[in-house]
Short mmCIF file of C-alpha atoms in Angstrom, two decimals:
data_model
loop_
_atom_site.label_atom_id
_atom_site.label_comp_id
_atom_site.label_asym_id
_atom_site.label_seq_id
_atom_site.Cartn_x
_atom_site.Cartn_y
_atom_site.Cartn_z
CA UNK A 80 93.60 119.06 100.09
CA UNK A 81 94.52 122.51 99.49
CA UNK A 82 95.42 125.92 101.24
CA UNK A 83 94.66 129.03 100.39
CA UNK A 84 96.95 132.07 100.50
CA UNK A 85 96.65 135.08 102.09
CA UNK A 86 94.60 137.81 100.58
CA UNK A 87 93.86 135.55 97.99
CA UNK A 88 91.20 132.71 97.60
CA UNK A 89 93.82 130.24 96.52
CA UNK A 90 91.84 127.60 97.38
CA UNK A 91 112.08 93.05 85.43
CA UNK A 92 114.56 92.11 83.23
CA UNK A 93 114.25 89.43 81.16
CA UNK A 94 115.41 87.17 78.00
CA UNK A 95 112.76 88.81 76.22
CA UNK A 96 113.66 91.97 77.10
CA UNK A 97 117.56 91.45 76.30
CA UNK A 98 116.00 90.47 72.97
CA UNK A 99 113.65 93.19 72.26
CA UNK A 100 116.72 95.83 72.38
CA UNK A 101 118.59 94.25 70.13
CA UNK A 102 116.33 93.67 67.47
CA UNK A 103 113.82 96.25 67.86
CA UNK A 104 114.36 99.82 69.49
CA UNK A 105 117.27 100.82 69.20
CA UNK A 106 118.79 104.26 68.37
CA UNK A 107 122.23 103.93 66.42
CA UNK A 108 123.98 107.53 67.71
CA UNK A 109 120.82 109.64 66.83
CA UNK A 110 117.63 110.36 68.44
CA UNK A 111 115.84 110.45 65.07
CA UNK A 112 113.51 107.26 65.08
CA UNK A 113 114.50 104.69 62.46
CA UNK A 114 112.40 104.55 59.60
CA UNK A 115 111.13 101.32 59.97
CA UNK A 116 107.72 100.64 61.65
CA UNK A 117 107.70 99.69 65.48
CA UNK A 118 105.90 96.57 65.51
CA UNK A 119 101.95 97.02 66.76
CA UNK A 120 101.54 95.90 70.79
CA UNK A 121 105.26 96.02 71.23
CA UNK A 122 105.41 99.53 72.25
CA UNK A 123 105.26 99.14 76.28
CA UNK A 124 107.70 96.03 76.32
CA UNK A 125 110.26 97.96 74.66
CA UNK A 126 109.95 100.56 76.87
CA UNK A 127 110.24 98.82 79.79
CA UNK A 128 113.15 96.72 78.51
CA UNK A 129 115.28 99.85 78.16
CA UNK A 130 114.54 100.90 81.54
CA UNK A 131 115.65 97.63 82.77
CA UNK A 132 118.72 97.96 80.91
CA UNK A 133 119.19 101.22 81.66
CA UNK A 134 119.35 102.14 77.90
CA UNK A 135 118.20 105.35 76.54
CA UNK A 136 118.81 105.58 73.48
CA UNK A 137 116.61 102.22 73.03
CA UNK A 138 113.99 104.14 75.56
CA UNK A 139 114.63 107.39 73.58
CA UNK A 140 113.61 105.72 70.00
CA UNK A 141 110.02 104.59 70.81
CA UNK A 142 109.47 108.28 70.51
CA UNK A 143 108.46 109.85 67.60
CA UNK A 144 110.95 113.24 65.83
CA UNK A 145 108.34 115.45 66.09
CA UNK A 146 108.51 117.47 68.59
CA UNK A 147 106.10 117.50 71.59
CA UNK A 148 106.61 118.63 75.28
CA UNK A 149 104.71 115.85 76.51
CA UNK A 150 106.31 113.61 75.11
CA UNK A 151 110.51 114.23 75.44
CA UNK A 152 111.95 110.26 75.84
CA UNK A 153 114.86 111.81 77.07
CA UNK A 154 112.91 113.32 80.25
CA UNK A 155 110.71 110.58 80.62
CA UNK A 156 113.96 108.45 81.19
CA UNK A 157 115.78 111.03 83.45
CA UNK A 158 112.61 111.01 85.76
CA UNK A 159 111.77 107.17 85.66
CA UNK A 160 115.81 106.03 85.92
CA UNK A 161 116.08 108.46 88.86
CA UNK A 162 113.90 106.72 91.13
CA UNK A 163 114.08 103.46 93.01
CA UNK A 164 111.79 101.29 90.32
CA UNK A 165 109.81 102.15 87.22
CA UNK A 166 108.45 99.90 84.60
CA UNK A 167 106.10 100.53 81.52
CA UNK A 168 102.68 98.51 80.14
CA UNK A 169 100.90 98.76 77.42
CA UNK A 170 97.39 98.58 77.96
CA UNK A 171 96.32 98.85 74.36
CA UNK A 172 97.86 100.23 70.82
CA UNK A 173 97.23 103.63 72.66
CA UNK A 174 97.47 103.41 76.14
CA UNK A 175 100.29 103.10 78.46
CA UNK A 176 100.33 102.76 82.18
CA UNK A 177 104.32 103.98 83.65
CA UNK A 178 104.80 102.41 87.68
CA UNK A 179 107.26 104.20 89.35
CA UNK A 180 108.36 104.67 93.29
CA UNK A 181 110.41 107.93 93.50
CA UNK A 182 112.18 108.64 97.34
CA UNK A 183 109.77 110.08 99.25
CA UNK A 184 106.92 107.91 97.99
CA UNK A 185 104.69 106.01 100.39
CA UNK A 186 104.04 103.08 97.61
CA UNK A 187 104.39 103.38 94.19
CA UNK A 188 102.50 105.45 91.89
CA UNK A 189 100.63 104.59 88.70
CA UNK A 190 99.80 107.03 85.65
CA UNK A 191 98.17 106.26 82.80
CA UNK A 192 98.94 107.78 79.46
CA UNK A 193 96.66 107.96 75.92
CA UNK A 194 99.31 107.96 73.32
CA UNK A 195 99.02 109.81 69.93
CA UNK A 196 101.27 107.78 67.72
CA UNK A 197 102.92 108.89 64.90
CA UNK A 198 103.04 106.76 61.22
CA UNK A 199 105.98 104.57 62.90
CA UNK A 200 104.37 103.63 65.74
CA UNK A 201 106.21 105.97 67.75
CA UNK A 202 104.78 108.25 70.93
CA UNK A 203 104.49 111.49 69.20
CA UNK A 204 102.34 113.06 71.84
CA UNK A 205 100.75 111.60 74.91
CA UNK A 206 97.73 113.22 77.54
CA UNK A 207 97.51 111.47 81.03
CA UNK A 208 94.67 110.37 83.10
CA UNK A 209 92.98 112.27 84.61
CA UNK A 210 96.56 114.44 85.40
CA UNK A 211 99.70 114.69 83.87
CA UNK A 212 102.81 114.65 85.76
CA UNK A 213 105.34 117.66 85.50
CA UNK A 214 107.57 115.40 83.86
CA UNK A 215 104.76 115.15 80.61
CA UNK A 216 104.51 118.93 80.68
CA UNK A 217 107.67 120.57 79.55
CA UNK A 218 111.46 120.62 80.53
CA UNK A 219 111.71 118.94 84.24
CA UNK A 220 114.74 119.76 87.31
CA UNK A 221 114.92 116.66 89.53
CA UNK A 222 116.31 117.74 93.03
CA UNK A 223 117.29 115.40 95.55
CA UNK A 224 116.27 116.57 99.17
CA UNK A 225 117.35 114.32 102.27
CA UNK A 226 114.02 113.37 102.69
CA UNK A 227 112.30 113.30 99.50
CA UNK A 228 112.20 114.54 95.85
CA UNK A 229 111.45 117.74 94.31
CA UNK A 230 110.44 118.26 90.62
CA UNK A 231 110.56 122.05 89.23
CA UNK A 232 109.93 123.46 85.95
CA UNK A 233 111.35 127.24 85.23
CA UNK A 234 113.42 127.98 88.50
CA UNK A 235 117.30 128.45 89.05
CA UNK A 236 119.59 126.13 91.42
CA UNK A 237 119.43 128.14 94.67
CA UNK A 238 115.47 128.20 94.63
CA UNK A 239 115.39 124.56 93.94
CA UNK A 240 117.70 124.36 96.85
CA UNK A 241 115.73 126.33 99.02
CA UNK A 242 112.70 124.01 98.37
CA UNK A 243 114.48 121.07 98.98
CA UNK A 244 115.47 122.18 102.46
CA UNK A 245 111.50 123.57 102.93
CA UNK A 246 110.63 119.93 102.08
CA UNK A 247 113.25 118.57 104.56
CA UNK A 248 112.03 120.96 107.10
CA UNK A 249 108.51 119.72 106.68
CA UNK A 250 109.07 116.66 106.94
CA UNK A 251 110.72 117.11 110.46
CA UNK A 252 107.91 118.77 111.48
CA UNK A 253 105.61 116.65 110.96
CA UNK A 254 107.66 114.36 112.80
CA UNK A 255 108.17 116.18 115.42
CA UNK A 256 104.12 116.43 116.23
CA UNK A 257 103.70 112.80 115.01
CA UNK A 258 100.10 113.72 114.35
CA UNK A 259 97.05 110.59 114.40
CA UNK A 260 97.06 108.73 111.47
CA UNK A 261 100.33 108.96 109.81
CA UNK A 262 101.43 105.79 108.06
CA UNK A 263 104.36 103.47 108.98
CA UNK A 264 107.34 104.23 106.74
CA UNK A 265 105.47 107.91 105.78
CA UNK A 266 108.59 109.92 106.48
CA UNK A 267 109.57 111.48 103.26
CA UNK A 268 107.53 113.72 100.27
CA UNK A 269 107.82 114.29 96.66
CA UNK A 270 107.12 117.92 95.28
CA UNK A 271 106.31 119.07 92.49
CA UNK A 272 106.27 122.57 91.55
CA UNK A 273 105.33 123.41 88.02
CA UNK A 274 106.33 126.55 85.82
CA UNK A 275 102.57 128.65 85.44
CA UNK A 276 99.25 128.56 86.35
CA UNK A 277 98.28 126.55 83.43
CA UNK A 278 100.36 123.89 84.34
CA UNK A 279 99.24 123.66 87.77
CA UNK A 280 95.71 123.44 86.87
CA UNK A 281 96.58 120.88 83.93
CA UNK A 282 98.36 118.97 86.88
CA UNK A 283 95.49 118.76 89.90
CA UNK A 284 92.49 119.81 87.99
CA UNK A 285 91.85 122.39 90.29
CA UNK A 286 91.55 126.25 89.10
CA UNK A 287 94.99 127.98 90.09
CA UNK A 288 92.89 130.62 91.90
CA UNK A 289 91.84 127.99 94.42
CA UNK A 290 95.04 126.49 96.46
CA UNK A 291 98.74 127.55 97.77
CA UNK A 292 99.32 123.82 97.40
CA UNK A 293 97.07 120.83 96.84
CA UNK A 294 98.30 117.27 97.78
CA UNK A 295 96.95 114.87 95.44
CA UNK A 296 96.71 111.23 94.72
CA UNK A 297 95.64 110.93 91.02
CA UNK A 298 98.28 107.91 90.71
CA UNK A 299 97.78 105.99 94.11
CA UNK A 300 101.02 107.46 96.39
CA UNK A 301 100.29 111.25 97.80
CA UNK A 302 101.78 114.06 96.22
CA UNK A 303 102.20 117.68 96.15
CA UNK A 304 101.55 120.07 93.50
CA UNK A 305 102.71 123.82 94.77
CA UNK A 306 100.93 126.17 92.81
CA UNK A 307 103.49 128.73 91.65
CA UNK A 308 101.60 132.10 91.79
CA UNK A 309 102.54 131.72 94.93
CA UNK A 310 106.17 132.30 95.12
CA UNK A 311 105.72 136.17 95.90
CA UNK A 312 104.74 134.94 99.70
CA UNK A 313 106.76 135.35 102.21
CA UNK A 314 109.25 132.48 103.31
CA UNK A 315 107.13 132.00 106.28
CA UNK A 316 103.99 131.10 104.53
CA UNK A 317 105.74 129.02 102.01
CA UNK A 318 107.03 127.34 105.07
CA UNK A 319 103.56 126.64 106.92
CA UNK A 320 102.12 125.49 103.42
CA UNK A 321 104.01 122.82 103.13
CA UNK A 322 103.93 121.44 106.65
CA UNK A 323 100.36 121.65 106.05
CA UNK A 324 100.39 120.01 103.05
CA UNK A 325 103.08 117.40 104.51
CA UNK A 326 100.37 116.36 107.22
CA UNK A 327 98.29 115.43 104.35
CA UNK A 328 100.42 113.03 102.84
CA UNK A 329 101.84 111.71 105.79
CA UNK A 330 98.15 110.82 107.06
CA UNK A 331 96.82 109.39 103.58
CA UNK A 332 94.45 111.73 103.42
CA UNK A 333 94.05 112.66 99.74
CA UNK A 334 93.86 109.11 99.42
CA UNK A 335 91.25 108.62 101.35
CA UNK A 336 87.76 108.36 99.13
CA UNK A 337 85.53 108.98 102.09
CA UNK A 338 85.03 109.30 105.89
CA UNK A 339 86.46 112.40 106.35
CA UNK A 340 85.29 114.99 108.67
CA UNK A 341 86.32 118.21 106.66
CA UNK A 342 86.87 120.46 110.19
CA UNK A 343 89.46 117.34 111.56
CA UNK A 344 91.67 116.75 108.05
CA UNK A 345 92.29 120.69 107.36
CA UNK A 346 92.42 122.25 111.04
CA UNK A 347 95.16 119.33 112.16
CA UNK A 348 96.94 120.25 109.54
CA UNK A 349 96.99 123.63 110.09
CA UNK A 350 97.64 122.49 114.23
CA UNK A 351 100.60 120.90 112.87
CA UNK A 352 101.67 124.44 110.72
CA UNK A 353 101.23 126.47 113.57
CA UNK A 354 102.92 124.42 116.54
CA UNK A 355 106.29 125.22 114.83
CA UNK A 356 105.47 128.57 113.00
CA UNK A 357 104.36 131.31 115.88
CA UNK A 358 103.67 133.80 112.20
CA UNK A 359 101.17 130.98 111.21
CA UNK A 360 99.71 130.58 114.92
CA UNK A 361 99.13 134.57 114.98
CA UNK A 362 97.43 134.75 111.97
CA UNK A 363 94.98 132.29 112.35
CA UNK A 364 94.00 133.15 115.94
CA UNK A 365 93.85 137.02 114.55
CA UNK A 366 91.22 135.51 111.82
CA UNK A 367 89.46 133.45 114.42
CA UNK A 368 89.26 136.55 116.44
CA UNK A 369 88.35 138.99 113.77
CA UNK A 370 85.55 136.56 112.75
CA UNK A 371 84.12 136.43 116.45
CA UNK A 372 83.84 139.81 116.71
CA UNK A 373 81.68 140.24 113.32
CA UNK A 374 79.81 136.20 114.28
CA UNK A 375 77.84 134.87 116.91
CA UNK A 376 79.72 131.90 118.97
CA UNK A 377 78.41 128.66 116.47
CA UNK A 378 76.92 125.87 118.09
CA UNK A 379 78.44 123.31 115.66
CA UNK A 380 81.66 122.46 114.30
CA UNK A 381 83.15 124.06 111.50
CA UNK A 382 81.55 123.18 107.96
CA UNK A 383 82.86 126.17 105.65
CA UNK A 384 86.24 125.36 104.47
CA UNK A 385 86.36 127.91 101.75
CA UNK A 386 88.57 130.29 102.91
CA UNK A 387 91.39 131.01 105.32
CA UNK A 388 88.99 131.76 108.20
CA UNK A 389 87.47 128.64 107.74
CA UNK A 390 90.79 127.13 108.41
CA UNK A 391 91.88 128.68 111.27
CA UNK A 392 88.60 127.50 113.13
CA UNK A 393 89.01 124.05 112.34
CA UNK A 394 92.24 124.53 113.83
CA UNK A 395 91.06 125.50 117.39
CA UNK A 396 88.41 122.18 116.88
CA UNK A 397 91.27 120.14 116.92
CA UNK A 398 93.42 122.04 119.04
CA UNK A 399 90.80 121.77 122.19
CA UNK A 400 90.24 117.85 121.09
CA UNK A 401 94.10 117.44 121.44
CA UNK A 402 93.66 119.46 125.28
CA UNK A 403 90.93 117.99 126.54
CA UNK A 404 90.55 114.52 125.15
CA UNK A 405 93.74 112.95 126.98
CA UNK A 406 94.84 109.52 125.31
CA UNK A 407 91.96 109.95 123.30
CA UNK A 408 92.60 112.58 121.33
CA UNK A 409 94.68 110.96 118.98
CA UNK A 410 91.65 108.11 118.24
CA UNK A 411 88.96 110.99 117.98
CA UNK A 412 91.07 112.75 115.17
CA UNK A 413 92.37 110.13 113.19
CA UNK A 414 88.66 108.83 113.06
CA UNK A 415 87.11 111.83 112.38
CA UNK A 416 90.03 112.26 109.71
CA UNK A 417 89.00 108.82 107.50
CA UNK A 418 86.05 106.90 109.61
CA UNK A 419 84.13 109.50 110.81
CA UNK A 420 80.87 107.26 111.00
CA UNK A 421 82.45 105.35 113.91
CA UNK A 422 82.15 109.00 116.24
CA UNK A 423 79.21 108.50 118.27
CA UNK A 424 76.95 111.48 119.46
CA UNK A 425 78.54 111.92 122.66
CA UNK A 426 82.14 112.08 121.39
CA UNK A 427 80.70 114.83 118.67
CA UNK A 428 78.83 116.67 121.41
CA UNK A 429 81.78 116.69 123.18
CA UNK A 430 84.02 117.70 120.98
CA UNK A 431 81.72 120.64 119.64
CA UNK A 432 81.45 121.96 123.70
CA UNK A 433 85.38 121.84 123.65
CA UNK A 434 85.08 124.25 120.52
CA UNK A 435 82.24 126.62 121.62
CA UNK A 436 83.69 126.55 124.87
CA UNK A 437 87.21 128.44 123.21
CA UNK A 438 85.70 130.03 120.82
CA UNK A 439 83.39 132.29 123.57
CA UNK A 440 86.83 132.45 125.95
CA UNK A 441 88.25 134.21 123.14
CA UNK A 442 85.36 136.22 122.10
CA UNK A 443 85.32 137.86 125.65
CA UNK A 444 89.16 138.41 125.36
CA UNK A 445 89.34 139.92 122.42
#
């Protein structure tokens, strides 16, 4: 689920574990690896042993000296310790999955790692499937936000700050509209925001040109990757793009593998954006207007999500559902958000009349 920007298309602790740090991974006031081999299928329990002792220089061994961004134990720790649970399997000699619930999660999120290993059976360099995390990119800021966590690569204390309060302020938004759908106990957000474009794309799999933001759910728990060519925009847009991405997370919906009425997900998240932002409700009714003047009224609801146009009419589709609908508004969206095939004609029809209906009242105003 991503937005674009303006002007561009930017689309358990146990004996066993006690045991395994004593006699196997521990560092002895160095974080070069001991010589001696780790032994083979061991790997995972030793990591997870040292995070439930809270131990890093026994979680900081089982990586290799040689140097590899992707695989710093140091940061791996820092991220995993700082969040309310974590814990580490090994899958095969080459494959780890790391479980960890960071505040702001809705449920705990899974990523799965293929390990390089180096000739002591230590992670010398890892690649994630089918993401990596910031935190197996590079050097990783944890901030703490009142509602959620915020992960940056490459920027300074005061604009970590200032995202941390964006993400707060999102979060009460979305609150505040209490849009259809949003899950019990989905009141918080965790963003990360990574240093270039590379990273970003290495992150969502998605092309940097395509999306302000994309909220994701590679590891099972939505999250949101900012893309960072967009920190020229203005605060304003910033602001809106995360409120719009913040509806998507707080409704499921990049978790959701099917069902999903493109025109419902995207424009009540950008009815969300715009009920607080009066910039963001200006612009898109300028681009709805601007588009009317150059179109024909359509007689169906909007398909074409590729740009910001696109957008701003799936806004007014939801917006009219919301005025016309009564109590049932909030049914006909969250359906059409992740069960779409339960709409019957009639509610469709009347939903697209709702939309036409607007759309010519504002063609003859403009």
């Amino acid at each position: 689920m991503g937005r674009r920007a303006p002007h561009r298309r930017l689309r358990t602790a146990s004996w066993l574990a006690a045991l395994l740090l004593v006699s196997g991974c521990v560092a002895t006031g160095t974080t070069t690896p001991a010589a001696t081999p780790l032994p083979a299928g061991t790997l995972g329990e030793r990591l997870d042993a040292a995070l439930a002792h809270d131990n890093e220089a026994a979680f900081v061994d089982c990586f290799s000296a040689r140097h590899d961004a992707s695989a710093d134990g140091r940061q791996w720790f820092a991220v995993l310790e700082h969040g309310t649970s974590a814990s580490v399997t090994q899958v095969d000699d080459h494959t780890l999955t790391v479980r960890s619930t960071e505040h702001g999660d809705t449920r705990a999120g899974t990523v799965t790692f293929t390990l390089d290993l180096d000739a002591t059976g230590r992670i010398a360099s890892v690649a994630s499937s089918p993401h990596r995390p910031i935190w197996a990119l590079g050097p990783t800021d944890i901030t703490d936000a009142t509602r959620g966590t915020l992960y940056t690569a490459g920027l300074d204390e005061a604009a970590r700050r200032q995202w941390a309060d964006r993400l707060d302020r999102a979060v009460a938004a979305v609150a505040a509209y209490d849009p259809p759908g949003a899950e019990d106990g989905a009141d918080g957000l965790v963003v990360q925001l990574p240093a270039d474009a590379g990273a970003f794309e290495a992150m969502t799999g998605e092309p940097s040109s395509s999306a302000s933001a994309v909220s994701v759910c590679d590891t099972g728990t939505p999250r949101i990757v900012v893309n960072p060519v967009v920190l020229t925009q203005s605060a304003e847009w910033l602001d809106s793009t995360m409120v719009h991405e913040a509806v998507h997370v707080a409704t499921g919906s990049p978790c959701r593998p099917s069902g999903q009425l493109a025109w419902a997900v995207e424009g009540l998240a950008e009815s969300v954006a715009a009920s607080g932002d009066p910039t963001a409700a200006a612009r898109n009714r300028a681009l709805v207007v601007a588009y009317l003047a150059d179109h024909p009224v359509p007689d169906a609801l909007p398909a074409d999500l590729s740009d910001l146009t696109g957008y701003a009419l799936a806004q007014v589709a939801v917006d009219q559902v919301r005025a016309h609908a009564g109590h049932d508004w909030r049914s006909l969206i969250d359906r059409a958000s992740g069960d779409a095939g339960t709409l019957t004609r009639t509610e469709l029809r009347r939903i697209t009349g709702w939309y036409t209906a607007e759309l010519r009242r504002l063609a003859a105003s403009a």
